[in-house]
mmCIF file with all atom_site columns, C-alpha atoms in Angstrom:
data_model
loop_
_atom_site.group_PDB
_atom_site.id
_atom_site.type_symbol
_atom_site.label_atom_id
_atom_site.label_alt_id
_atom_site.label_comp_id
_atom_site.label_asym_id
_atom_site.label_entity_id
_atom_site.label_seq_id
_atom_site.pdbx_PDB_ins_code
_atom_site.Cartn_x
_atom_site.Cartn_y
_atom_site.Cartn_z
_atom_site.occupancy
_atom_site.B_iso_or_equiv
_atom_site.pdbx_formal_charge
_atom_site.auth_seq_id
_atom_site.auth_comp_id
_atom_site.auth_asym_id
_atom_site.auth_atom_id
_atom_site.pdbx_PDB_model_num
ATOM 1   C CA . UNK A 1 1   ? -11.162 8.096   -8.435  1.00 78.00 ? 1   UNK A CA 1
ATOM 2   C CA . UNK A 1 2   ? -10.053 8.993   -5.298  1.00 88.00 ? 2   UNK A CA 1
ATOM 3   C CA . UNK A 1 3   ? -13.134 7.688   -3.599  1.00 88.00 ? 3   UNK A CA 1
ATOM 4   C CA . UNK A 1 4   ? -11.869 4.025   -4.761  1.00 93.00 ? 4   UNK A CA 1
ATOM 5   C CA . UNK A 1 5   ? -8.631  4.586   -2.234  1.00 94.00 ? 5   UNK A CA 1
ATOM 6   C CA . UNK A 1 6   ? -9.267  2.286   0.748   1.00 95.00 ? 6   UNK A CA 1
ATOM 7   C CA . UNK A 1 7   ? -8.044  1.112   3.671   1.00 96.00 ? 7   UNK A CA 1
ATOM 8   C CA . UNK A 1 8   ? -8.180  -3.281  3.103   1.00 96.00 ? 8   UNK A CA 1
ATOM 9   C CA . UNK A 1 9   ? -8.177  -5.319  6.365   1.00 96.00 ? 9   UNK A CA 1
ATOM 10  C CA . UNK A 1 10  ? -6.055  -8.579  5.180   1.00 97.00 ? 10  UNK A CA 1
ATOM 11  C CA . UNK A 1 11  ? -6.617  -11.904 6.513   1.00 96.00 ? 11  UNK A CA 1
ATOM 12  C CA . UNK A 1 12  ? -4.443  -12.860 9.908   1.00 96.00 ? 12  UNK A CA 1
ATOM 13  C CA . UNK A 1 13  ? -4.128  -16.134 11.522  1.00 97.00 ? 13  UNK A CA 1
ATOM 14  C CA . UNK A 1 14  ? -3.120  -15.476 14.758  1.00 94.00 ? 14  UNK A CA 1
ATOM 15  C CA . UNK A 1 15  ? -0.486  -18.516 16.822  1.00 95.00 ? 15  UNK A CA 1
ATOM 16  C CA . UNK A 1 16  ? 1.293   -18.311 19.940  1.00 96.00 ? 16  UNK A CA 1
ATOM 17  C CA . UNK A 1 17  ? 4.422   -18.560 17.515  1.00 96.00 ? 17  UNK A CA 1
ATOM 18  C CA . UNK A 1 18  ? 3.297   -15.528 15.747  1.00 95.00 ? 18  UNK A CA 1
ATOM 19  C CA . UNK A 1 19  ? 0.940   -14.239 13.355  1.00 95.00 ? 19  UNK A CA 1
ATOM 20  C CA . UNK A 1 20  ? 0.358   -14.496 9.236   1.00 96.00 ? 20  UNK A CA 1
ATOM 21  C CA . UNK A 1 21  ? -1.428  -12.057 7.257   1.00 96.00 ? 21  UNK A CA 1
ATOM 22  C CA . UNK A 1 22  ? -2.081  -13.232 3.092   1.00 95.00 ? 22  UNK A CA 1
ATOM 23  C CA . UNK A 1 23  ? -3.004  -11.764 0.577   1.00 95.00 ? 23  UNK A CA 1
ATOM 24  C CA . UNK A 1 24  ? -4.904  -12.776 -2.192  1.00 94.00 ? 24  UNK A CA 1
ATOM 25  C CA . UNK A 1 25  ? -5.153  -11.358 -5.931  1.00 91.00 ? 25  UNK A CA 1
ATOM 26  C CA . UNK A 1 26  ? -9.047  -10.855 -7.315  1.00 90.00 ? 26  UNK A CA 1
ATOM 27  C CA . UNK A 1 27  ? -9.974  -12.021 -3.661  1.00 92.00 ? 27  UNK A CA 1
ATOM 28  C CA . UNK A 1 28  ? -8.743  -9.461  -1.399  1.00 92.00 ? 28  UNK A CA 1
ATOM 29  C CA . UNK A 1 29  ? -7.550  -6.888  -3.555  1.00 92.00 ? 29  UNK A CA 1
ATOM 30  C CA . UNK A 1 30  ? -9.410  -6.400  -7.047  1.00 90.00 ? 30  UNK A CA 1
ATOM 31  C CA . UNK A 1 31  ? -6.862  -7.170  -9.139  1.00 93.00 ? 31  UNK A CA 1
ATOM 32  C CA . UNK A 1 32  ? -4.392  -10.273 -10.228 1.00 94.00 ? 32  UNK A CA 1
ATOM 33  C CA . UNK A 1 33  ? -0.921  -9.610  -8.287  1.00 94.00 ? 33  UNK A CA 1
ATOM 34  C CA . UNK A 1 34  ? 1.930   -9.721  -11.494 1.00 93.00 ? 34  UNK A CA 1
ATOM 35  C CA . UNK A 1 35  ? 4.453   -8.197  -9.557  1.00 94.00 ? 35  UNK A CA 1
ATOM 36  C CA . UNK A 1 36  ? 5.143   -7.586  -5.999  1.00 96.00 ? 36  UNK A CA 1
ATOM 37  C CA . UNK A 1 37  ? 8.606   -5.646  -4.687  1.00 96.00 ? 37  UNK A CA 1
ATOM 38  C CA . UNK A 1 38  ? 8.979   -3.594  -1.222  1.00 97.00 ? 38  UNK A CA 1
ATOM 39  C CA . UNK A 1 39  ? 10.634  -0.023  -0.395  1.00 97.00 ? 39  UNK A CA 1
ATOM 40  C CA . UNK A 1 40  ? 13.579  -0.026  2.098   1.00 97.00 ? 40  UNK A CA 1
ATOM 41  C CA . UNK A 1 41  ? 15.983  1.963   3.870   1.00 96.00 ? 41  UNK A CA 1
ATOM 42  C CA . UNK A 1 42  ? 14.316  5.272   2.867   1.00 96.00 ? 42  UNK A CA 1
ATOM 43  C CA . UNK A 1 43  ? 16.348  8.146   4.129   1.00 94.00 ? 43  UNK A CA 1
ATOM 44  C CA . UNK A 1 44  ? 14.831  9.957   7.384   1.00 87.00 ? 44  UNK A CA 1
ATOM 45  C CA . UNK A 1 45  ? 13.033  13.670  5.100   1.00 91.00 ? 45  UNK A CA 1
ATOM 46  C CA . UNK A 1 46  ? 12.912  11.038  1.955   1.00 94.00 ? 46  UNK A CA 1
ATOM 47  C CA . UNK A 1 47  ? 10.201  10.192  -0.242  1.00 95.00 ? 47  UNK A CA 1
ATOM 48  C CA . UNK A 1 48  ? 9.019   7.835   -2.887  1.00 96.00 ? 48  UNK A CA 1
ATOM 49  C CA . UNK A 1 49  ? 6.310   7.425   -5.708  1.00 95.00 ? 49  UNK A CA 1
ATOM 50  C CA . UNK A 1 50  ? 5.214   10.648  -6.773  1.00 92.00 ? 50  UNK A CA 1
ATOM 51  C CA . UNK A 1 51  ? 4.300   9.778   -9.456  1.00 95.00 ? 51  UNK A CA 1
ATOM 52  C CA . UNK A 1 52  ? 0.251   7.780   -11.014 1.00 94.00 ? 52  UNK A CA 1
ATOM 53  C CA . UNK A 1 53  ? 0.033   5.032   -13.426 1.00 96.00 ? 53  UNK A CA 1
ATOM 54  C CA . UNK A 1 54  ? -1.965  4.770   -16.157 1.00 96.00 ? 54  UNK A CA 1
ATOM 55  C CA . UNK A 1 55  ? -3.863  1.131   -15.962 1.00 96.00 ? 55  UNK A CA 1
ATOM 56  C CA . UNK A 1 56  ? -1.492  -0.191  -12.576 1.00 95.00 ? 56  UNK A CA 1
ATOM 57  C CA . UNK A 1 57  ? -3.081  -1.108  -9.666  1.00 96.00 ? 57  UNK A CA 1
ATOM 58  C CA . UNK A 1 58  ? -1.452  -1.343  -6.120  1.00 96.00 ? 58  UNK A CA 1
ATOM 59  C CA . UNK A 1 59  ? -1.852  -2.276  -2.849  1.00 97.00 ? 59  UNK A CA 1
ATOM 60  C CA . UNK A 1 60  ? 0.879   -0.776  -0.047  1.00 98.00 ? 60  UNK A CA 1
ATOM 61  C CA . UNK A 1 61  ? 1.146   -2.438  3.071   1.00 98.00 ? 61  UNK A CA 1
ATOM 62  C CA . UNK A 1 62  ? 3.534   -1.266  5.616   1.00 98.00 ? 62  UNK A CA 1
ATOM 63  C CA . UNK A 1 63  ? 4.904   -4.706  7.062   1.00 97.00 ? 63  UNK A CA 1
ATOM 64  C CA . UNK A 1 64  ? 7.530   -2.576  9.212   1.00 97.00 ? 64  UNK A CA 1
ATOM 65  C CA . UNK A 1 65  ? 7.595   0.129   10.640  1.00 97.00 ? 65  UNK A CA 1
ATOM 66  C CA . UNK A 1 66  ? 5.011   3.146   9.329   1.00 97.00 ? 66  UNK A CA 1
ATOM 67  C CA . UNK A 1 67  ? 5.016   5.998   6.699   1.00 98.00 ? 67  UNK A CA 1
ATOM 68  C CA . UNK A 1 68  ? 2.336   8.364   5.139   1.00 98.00 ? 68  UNK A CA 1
ATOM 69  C CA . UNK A 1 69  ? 0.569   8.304   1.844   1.00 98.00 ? 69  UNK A CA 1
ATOM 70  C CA . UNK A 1 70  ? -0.846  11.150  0.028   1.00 98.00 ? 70  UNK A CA 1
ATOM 71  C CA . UNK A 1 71  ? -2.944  10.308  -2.901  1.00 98.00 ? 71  UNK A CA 1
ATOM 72  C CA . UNK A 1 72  ? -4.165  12.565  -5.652  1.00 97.00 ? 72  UNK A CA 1
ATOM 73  C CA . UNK A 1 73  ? -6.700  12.342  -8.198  1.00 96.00 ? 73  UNK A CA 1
ATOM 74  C CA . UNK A 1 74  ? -6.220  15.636  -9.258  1.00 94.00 ? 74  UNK A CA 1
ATOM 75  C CA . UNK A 1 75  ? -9.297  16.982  -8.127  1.00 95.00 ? 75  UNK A CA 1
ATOM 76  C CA . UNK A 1 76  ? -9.286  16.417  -4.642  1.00 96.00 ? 76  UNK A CA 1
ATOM 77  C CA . UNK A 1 77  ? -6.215  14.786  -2.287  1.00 97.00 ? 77  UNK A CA 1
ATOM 78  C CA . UNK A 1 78  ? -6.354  12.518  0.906   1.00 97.00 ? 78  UNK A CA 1
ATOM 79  C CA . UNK A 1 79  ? -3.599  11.302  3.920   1.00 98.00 ? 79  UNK A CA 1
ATOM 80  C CA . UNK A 1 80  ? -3.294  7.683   5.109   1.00 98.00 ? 80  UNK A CA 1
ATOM 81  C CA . UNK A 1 81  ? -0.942  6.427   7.962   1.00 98.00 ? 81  UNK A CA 1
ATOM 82  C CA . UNK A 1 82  ? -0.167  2.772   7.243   1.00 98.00 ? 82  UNK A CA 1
ATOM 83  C CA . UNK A 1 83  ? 1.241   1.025   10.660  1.00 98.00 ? 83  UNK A CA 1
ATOM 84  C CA . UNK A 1 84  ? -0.249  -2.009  10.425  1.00 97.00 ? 84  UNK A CA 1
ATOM 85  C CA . UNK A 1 85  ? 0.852   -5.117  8.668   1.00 96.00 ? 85  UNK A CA 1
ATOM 86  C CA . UNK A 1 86  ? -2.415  -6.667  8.494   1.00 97.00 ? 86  UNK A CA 1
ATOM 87  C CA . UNK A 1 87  ? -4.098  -3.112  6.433   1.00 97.00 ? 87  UNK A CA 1
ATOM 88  C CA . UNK A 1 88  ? -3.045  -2.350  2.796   1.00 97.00 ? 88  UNK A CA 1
ATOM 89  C CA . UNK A 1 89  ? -3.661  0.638   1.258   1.00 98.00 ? 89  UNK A CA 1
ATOM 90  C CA . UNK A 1 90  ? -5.687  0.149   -2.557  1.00 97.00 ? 90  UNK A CA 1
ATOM 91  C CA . UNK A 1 91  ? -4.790  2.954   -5.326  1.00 97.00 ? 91  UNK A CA 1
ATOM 92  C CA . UNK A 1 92  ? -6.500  2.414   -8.184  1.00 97.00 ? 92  UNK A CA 1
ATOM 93  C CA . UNK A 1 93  ? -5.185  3.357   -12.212 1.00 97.00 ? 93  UNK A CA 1
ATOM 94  C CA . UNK A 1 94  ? -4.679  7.078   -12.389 1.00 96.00 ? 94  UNK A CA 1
ATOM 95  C CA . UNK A 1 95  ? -4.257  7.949   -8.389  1.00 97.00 ? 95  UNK A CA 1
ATOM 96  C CA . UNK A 1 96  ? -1.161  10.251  -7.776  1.00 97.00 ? 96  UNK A CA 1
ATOM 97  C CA . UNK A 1 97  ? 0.365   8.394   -5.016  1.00 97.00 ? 97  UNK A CA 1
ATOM 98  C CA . UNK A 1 98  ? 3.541   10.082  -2.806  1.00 97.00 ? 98  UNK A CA 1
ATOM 99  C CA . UNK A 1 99  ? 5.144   7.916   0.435   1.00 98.00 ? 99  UNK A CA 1
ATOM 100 C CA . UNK A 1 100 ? 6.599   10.083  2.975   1.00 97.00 ? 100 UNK A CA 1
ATOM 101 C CA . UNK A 1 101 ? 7.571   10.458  6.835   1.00 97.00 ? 101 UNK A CA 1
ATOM 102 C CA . UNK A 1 102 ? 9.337   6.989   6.731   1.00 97.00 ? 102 UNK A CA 1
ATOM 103 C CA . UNK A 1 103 ? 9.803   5.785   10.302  1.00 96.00 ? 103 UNK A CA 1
ATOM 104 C CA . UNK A 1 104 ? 13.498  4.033   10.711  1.00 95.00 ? 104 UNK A CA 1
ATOM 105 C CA . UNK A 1 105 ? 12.958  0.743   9.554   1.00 95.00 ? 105 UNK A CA 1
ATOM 106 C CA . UNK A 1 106 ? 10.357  0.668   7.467   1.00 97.00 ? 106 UNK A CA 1
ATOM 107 C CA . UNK A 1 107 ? 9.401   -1.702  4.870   1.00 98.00 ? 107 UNK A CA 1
ATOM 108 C CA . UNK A 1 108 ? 6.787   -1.214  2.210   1.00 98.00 ? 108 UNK A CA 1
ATOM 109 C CA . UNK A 1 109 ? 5.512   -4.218  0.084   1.00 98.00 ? 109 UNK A CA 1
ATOM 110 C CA . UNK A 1 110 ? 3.895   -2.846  -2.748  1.00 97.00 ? 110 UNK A CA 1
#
């Protein structure tokens, strides 16, 4: 399982005005997006998830700011820094999945 978490480059259009990063359900992430909500105002020595789900799959982008993920298949157990708006992090069904070392002002869209 654990092998299936992965770092996903999204899409960016770069303009002088700014830049837009998409995303895309069965197209850039392999699953349908039903749901989307983001993580805010974490307290600095805070953390969130902790927790797997059963048949859910997720992407976690940080589109502020940056914070850790650990993820745990129960077998074996890996750290990503997401600090990049334009990278999500895919955890598949079954992935133990813990956000942590939230920077001030960080925003995760799950």
């Amino acid at each position: 399982m654990l092998e299936q978490c992965q770092l996903i480059e999204l899409p960016t259009v770069p303009d002088p005005r700014g830049s837009l990063t998409y995303v895309e359900g069965g197209r850039h992430v392999p699953f349908p997006i039903r749901r989307v909500y983001y993580v805010y105002d974490v307290p600095g020595g805070e953390s969130r998830g902790g927790h797997a789900h059963k048949t859910l799959h997720q992407l976690l982008i940080a589109v502020s700011g940056c914070f850790d993920v650990t993820v745990d298949d129960g077998t074996r157990s890996a750290s990503f820094t997401l600090n990049r708006a334009y990278f999500g992090l895919y955890v598949p069904p079954m992935v133990w999945r813990e956000l942590h070392g939230f920077a001030s002002g960080s925003v995760c869209l799950v």
